Amino acid sequence: MTAASEKQETGAGEQPAWHALDPEEALRRLDADLEGLGAAEVARRLEVHGPNLQRPPRRRGRLARFASQFRNLLIYLLLAAALVTAALGHWIDTAVIVAVVLVNAVIGTIQEGKAESAMEAIRGLLSPEATVRRDDRRQTIDAAGLVPGDLLILEPGAKVTADVRLVSARGLAIDESALTGESVPVSKTIDPVPAQCGLGDRHSMAFAGTLVTTGEGLGVVVATGERTELGQVTEMLAEVETLTTPLLRHLDRLGRQLALMIVSTGALTALAGILLHGFSIVEMFMAAVGLAVAAIPEGLPAIVTITLALGVQRLASRNAIVRRLPAVETLGAVTVICSDKTGTLTRNEMTVQELLLADGLHVLHEEAAPSGEAAVALARAVALCSDAAVEPAGGERGRISGDPMEIALLALAESAGVDIEAYRSAHPRLDGIPFDSGHRYMATVNSDDKRRRLIVKGAPEAVVPRCERVLTGSGTAALDEAAWHRQAEHMAARGLRLLAVAERWLDDDSTAIHHGHGPDGLVLIGLVAIIDPPRDEAIAAVAACQRAGIEVKMITGDHAVTAAAIGRQLGLESDERGVTGDDLDALDDAGLREVARQRSVFARVSPAHKLRLVEALQADDEVVAMTGDGVNDAPALKRADVGVAMGRGGTDAARESAEIVLADDNFATIEAAVHEGRVIYDNIVKSILFILPTNAAQALLLVIAVLAGLMLPVTPVQILWVNMITAVTLALALAFEPPEDAIMARPPRRTNASLIPEGLGWRVIIVAVAMLIGTLGLFLRELADGRDLAEARTLAINTLVLFEVWYLFSARRLRESALNRSGLFGNRIVLLAGVAIIVAQLLFTYAPPMQLLFDTRALGSAEWLMAVLVSLPIIAVAEGHKAWQRRRGVGLSSGMGR
Ligand code: ATP
């Protein structure tokens, strides 16, 4: 080891200006070579340098989180109330209000912390990978295992996971916006640049955190972890996403408006009380405070956050990893899902079924291996023109790795008797054009006895027009292009994926091949037809989406006829051929909207078409989920309401632009995620519908009491107890509510619809009025019986809480009846919460410290019986309203839906 590398290893001393060194010098200083490090050396270096991890994003400290709980208008109001009660000498009230504010802040801090940890744990599931060359073999490893001296392979869409000095680069361009803010991708070369160059000009380097947009490259790792440029710019590190969503902001706004309204109503009521009934200012101040406290659902934001966070965890367990919290809400409202075909709707288990050669169609099966000169020529060509890797001899079966289609082609080559490794080493690759879904072919230049052979494979439309002749058993013959295209369509109509293979000798000296005036004058060897059947679960999921009023559109790079055939098998479309990218290009915006709405299979589309399709659908007010995997899919993923990236087959670029990542690349997971999104939203709505009647009943109770000149039936501190402790505990149980049966049988929710679905506002009012009558009635009866005020209030509060407990059972179902076994006992947490609250009420009523704090009195059994008898019928009231709505069909076809 050289002295310089020793210095580098210990991390001591200055880093050399890697960008100014020759690649060979960089390798030498890092004690590395082009074969890559060996396992033992990697382990040793990992020991010295530590894992390649960036410092975790800064997280808000617990104190900051605690402090943020006080940034709330309602809390200011409560603190003001505490000050005034203190000034008036109502010390117990002051203490209770302050205690409640503190308890609320502590609970909020803990809950938010939990929600943030949940999000962080989920993000941990997306740990980056790196493709390296080690021991002269390509390997995909966890990026944390990179060490200086490793050879990092850079491919389109990949995220660069350490700082590297490039040692080879072909058409390499990198998006460095994450590091330098420069949004245009930067071209990279291996030539040294002057040592004093700034980061943006170090064209011989690739930096951690940036994304490869095009081309290929190989770089030797010079810095890992916090020693990378990214690690140095700490302020660039993304903060943990704040836990806010449109819904939470909506609630926040609502809360503020409510608070203002309540303060004014409170003032007017107090004025009326003083003028009409001669109440004292102090009494009326307490009433106004009570009103403010009563009407605002204090616990709601916490409940929504927790429901969302729990939902994110459930989604992760179903293989859908949420990168951005608001997506959870949007998921439930999705109206169109645009999905890739290969691997998402289909199995991606590819097998070559047919070959079309000059002498006709060859149907392959186990006993019928490809034979004949043209078939062997084709097998040899695909063995060379392929990026699938073969593990060294002696390995096991299944030792071919790479793209499933290329694996199928290598299997074909093997069955035709080609020894792939031997053939590849006899014909090394000199140059190539990588596959790209824009031009739909790949090409390689291989040496063949002192000559050079160009091999091209790709979509027939991309390759056949570049051919002049066709290979026959005895040489070549003129090519009838139209006849080949006709035959290709026949094969495609059977749902087969097609690939044309062609070759030619290169006669000039240049090894470079370019797209523009590039491979033509080719000799067509033949067409390969590959079967990739739809996934069974995708067929079921498409049907489920259609029942749920969600349209599924297939967007693929495959042949229009193949795509339509697969589309038919999936139950998507009955047309003979899908709409092609060229068709889309010919349309104006209005035409595009029409086609986007009506058709479901889009074939031979490029990523730019995907973006246009999303925009056209959104212009029609659709809420669009769009899948993507390639680097060029990023704009469409960003534009979609829910961008869905593939976790296995996708590029880092796609993942970073998406809201959701599918761990299993499976369409059925998208359907499951939409289902889960609907459940989460439903549960939030259920919590809101559960909480609001209590608030409304309490507020009305106070207003009526003051206007009628009565004593307050409940005190502000008692109301705080109800809102902060009982209502929150009970409502939280709804976050665990299992889905209703019909959840995927109704159309998607309208995103602009109000928070409370149609018809359900009335339920809030009816239930609130029932609670009001029961509570006020018992309060007045107690007073009429000559009980003291504190005892009457204790009964009033207990009645109100019992109302809540019973109503919780009904609130578990928005529209379905809860009067059955699963409705009453289906959610164990609801039962537990009910029991917990009843125990809490007993303490509230009988425990001396609570009696002191809340001014409560012990109640007799007759009083309890009365409270139960009066409150229990709330179930009948709420269920009666549901039944009436069901009979009238309210909210089933509208309201919740479009
Ligand atoms: P989807 O967009 O649904 O994933 P896809 O995988 O068929 O569909 P692309 O990967 O863009 O879309 O492929 C389009 C066409 O390009 C294929 O139908 C095939 O003919 C050709 N093709 C795909 N992969 C390769 C490859 N590795 N080499 C050469 N040609 C390829």
Short mmCIF file of N, CA, C and O in Angstrom, two decimals, residues 141-197:
data_model
loop_
_atom_site.label_atom_id
_atom_site.label_comp_id
_atom_site.label_asym_id
_atom_site.label_seq_id
_atom_site.Cartn_x
_atom_site.Cartn_y
_atom_site.Cartn_z
N ILE A 141 -25.05 -4.38 -4.23
CA ILE A 141 -24.88 -4.45 -2.78
C ILE A 141 -25.65 -3.32 -2.11
O ILE A 141 -26.07 -2.37 -2.77
N ASP A 142 -25.81 -3.44 -0.81
CA ASP A 142 -26.35 -2.35 -0.02
C ASP A 142 -25.34 -1.20 -0.08
O ASP A 142 -24.15 -1.42 0.17
N ALA A 143 -25.80 0.00 -0.41
CA ALA A 143 -24.86 1.10 -0.62
C ALA A 143 -24.04 1.41 0.64
O ALA A 143 -22.96 1.99 0.56
N ALA A 144 -24.53 1.00 1.80
CA ALA A 144 -23.78 1.27 3.03
C ALA A 144 -22.46 0.50 3.04
O ALA A 144 -21.53 0.85 3.77
N GLY A 145 -22.35 -0.54 2.21
CA GLY A 145 -21.15 -1.36 2.20
C GLY A 145 -20.06 -0.85 1.25
O GLY A 145 -19.02 -1.50 1.11
N LEU A 146 -20.26 0.30 0.62
CA LEU A 146 -19.22 0.82 -0.28
C LEU A 146 -18.01 1.30 0.49
O LEU A 146 -18.14 1.88 1.57
N VAL A 147 -16.83 1.06 -0.09
CA VAL A 147 -15.60 1.54 0.56
C VAL A 147 -14.75 2.27 -0.48
O VAL A 147 -14.91 2.03 -1.68
N PRO A 148 -13.85 3.15 -0.06
CA PRO A 148 -12.94 3.79 -1.01
C PRO A 148 -12.18 2.71 -1.79
O PRO A 148 -11.75 1.71 -1.20
N GLY A 149 -12.06 2.90 -3.10
CA GLY A 149 -11.39 1.91 -3.92
C GLY A 149 -12.37 0.99 -4.64
O GLY A 149 -12.01 0.34 -5.60
N ASP A 150 -13.63 0.96 -4.17
CA ASP A 150 -14.65 0.18 -4.87
C ASP A 150 -14.88 0.78 -6.26
O ASP A 150 -14.76 1.99 -6.44
N LEU A 151 -15.28 -0.09 -7.21
CA LEU A 151 -15.63 0.40 -8.53
C LEU A 151 -17.15 0.47 -8.62
O LEU A 151 -17.83 -0.55 -8.56
N LEU A 152 -17.66 1.67 -8.76
CA LEU A 152 -19.11 1.87 -8.80
C LEU A 152 -19.55 1.95 -10.26
O LEU A 152 -19.00 2.72 -11.05
N ILE A 153 -20.56 1.12 -10.61
CA ILE A 153 -21.07 1.12 -11.98
C ILE A 153 -22.22 2.13 -12.06
O ILE A 153 -23.15 2.09 -11.25
N LEU A 154 -22.12 3.04 -13.02
CA LEU A 154 -23.14 4.09 -13.14
C LEU A 154 -24.00 3.82 -14.37
O LEU A 154 -23.48 3.66 -15.48
N GLU A 155 -25.32 3.72 -14.15
CA GLU A 155 -26.24 3.45 -15.25
C GLU A 155 -27.40 4.43 -15.17
O GLU A 155 -27.67 4.97 -14.11
N PRO A 156 -28.11 4.60 -16.29
CA PRO A 156 -29.19 5.58 -16.28
C PRO A 156 -30.20 5.31 -15.17
O PRO A 156 -30.61 4.16 -14.97
N GLY A 157 -30.56 6.36 -14.46
CA GLY A 157 -31.56 6.23 -13.40
C GLY A 157 -30.98 5.90 -12.04
O GLY A 157 -31.67 6.00 -11.04
N ALA A 158 -29.70 5.51 -12.01
CA ALA A 158 -29.13 5.11 -10.72
C ALA A 158 -28.71 6.35 -9.93
O ALA A 158 -28.28 7.35 -10.49
N LYS A 159 -28.83 6.23 -8.62
CA LYS A 159 -28.35 7.29 -7.77
C LYS A 159 -26.89 7.00 -7.46
O LYS A 159 -26.52 5.85 -7.19
N VAL A 160 -26.07 8.02 -7.53
CA VAL A 160 -24.66 7.84 -7.17
C VAL A 160 -24.61 7.81 -5.65
O VAL A 160 -25.17 8.69 -5.00
N THR A 161 -23.98 6.78 -5.07
CA THR A 161 -24.09 6.61 -3.63
C THR A 161 -22.79 6.92 -2.89
O THR A 161 -22.73 6.78 -1.67
N ALA A 162 -21.75 7.32 -3.63
CA ALA A 162 -20.52 7.77 -2.97
C ALA A 162 -19.85 8.72 -3.96
O ALA A 162 -20.25 8.79 -5.11
N ASP A 163 -18.83 9.45 -3.51
CA ASP A 163 -18.09 10.28 -4.46
C ASP A 163 -17.12 9.39 -5.23
O ASP A 163 -16.39 8.59 -4.62
N VAL A 164 -17.15 9.51 -6.57
CA VAL A 164 -16.23 8.67 -7.35
C VAL A 164 -15.44 9.50 -8.34
O VAL A 164 -15.90 10.54 -8.81
N ARG A 165 -14.21 9.03 -8.64
CA ARG A 165 -13.43 9.57 -9.76
C ARG A 165 -13.73 8.65 -10.92
O ARG A 165 -13.59 7.42 -10.83
N LEU A 166 -14.23 9.22 -12.03
CA LEU A 166 -14.62 8.39 -13.16
C LEU A 166 -13.40 7.76 -13.81
O LEU A 166 -12.37 8.41 -13.99
N VAL A 167 -13.52 6.49 -14.15
CA VAL A 167 -12.43 5.84 -14.90
C VAL A 167 -12.91 5.42 -16.28
O VAL A 167 -12.12 5.07 -17.14
N SER A 168 -14.24 5.43 -16.49
CA SER A 168 -14.73 5.30 -17.86
C SER A 168 -16.08 5.98 -17.92
O SER A 168 -16.80 6.04 -16.92
N ALA A 169 -16.40 6.53 -19.08
CA ALA A 169 -17.67 7.23 -19.23
C ALA A 169 -18.06 7.19 -20.69
O ALA A 169 -17.23 7.45 -21.56
N ARG A 170 -19.31 6.78 -20.93
CA ARG A 170 -19.79 6.77 -22.31
C ARG A 170 -21.12 7.51 -22.34
O ARG A 170 -22.10 7.04 -21.78
N GLY A 171 -21.12 8.70 -22.93
CA GLY A 171 -22.35 9.51 -23.01
C GLY A 171 -22.93 9.80 -21.64
O GLY A 171 -24.13 10.00 -21.50
N LEU A 172 -22.07 9.83 -20.63
CA LEU A 172 -22.55 9.94 -19.25
C LEU A 172 -22.98 11.38 -18.93
O LEU A 172 -22.23 12.33 -19.16
N ALA A 173 -24.21 11.53 -18.43
CA ALA A 173 -24.67 12.84 -17.95
C ALA A 173 -25.35 12.63 -16.61
O ALA A 173 -26.04 11.63 -16.40
N ILE A 174 -25.11 13.58 -15.71
CA ILE A 174 -25.57 13.40 -14.33
C ILE A 174 -26.33 14.64 -13.87
O ILE A 174 -25.91 15.77 -14.13
N ASP A 175 -27.44 14.41 -13.23
CA ASP A 175 -28.24 15.49 -12.65
C ASP A 175 -27.68 15.78 -11.26
O ASP A 175 -27.82 14.97 -10.35
N GLU A 176 -27.04 16.95 -11.14
CA GLU A 176 -26.39 17.27 -9.86
C GLU A 176 -27.19 18.28 -9.06
O GLU A 176 -26.67 18.91 -8.13
N SER A 177 -28.47 18.43 -9.42
CA SER A 177 -29.24 19.51 -8.78
C SER A 177 -29.31 19.36 -7.26
O SER A 177 -29.34 20.36 -6.55
N ALA A 178 -29.29 18.12 -6.78
CA ALA A 178 -29.39 17.92 -5.33
C ALA A 178 -28.17 18.51 -4.62
O ALA A 178 -28.24 18.89 -3.45
N LEU A 179 -27.07 18.61 -5.34
CA LEU A 179 -25.84 19.06 -4.70
C LEU A 179 -25.51 20.50 -5.07
O LEU A 179 -25.17 21.32 -4.21
N THR A 180 -25.62 20.83 -6.36
CA THR A 180 -25.18 22.16 -6.81
C THR A 180 -26.34 23.08 -7.13
O THR A 180 -26.15 24.27 -7.34
N GLY A 181 -27.57 22.52 -7.23
CA GLY A 181 -28.70 23.35 -7.59
C GLY A 181 -28.83 23.52 -9.09
O GLY A 181 -29.80 24.06 -9.59
N GLU A 182 -27.84 23.04 -9.84
CA GLU A 182 -27.87 23.16 -11.30
C GLU A 182 -28.86 22.13 -11.85
O GLU A 182 -28.70 20.94 -11.63
N SER A 183 -29.89 22.61 -12.56
CA SER A 183 -30.95 21.67 -12.94
C SER A 183 -30.67 20.94 -14.24
O SER A 183 -31.27 19.91 -14.51
N VAL A 184 -29.75 21.47 -15.06
CA VAL A 184 -29.45 20.79 -16.33
C VAL A 184 -28.40 19.70 -16.06
O VAL A 184 -27.40 19.97 -15.40
N PRO A 185 -28.63 18.49 -16.56
CA PRO A 185 -27.64 17.43 -16.33
C PRO A 185 -26.26 17.82 -16.88
O PRO A 185 -26.17 18.48 -17.91
N VAL A 186 -25.23 17.41 -16.18
CA VAL A 186 -23.87 17.78 -16.54
C VAL A 186 -23.20 16.60 -17.25
O VAL A 186 -23.28 15.47 -16.76
N SER A 187 -22.55 16.87 -18.39
CA SER A 187 -21.84 15.79 -19.08
C SER A 187 -20.56 15.46 -18.33
O SER A 187 -19.89 16.35 -17.81
N LYS A 188 -20.23 14.19 -18.31
CA LYS A 188 -19.05 13.77 -17.57
C LYS A 188 -18.05 13.10 -18.50
O LYS A 188 -18.44 12.42 -19.46
N THR A 189 -16.79 13.30 -18.22
CA THR A 189 -15.74 12.63 -18.99
C THR A 189 -14.69 12.13 -18.00
O THR A 189 -14.82 12.40 -16.80
N ILE A 190 -13.68 11.46 -18.52
CA ILE A 190 -12.67 10.99 -17.56
C ILE A 190 -11.46 11.91 -17.53
O ILE A 190 -10.53 11.71 -16.75
N ASP A 191 -11.47 12.95 -18.38
CA ASP A 191 -10.29 13.83 -18.43
C ASP A 191 -10.16 14.64 -17.14
O ASP A 191 -11.14 15.17 -16.63
N PRO A 192 -8.93 14.76 -16.66
CA PRO A 192 -8.73 15.56 -15.45
C PRO A 192 -9.11 17.02 -15.68
O PRO A 192 -9.05 17.50 -16.81
N VAL A 193 -9.55 17.70 -14.64
CA VAL A 193 -9.84 19.14 -14.74
C VAL A 193 -8.91 19.84 -13.75
O VAL A 193 -8.39 19.21 -12.82
N PRO A 194 -8.69 21.16 -13.92
CA PRO A 194 -7.76 21.85 -13.02
C PRO A 194 -8.18 21.70 -11.55
O PRO A 194 -9.38 21.67 -11.25
N ALA A 195 -7.18 21.61 -10.70
CA ALA A 195 -7.44 21.33 -9.28
C ALA A 195 -8.36 22.36 -8.64
O ALA A 195 -9.14 22.03 -7.76
N GLN A 196 -8.25 23.64 -9.11
CA GLN A 196 -9.02 24.68 -8.41
C GLN A 196 -10.48 24.76 -8.86
O GLN A 196 -11.23 25.62 -8.40
N CYS A 197 -10.91 23.88 -9.77
CA CYS A 197 -12.29 23.91 -10.26
C CYS A 197 -13.30 23.76 -9.13
O CYS A 197 -13.07 23.02 -8.17
#
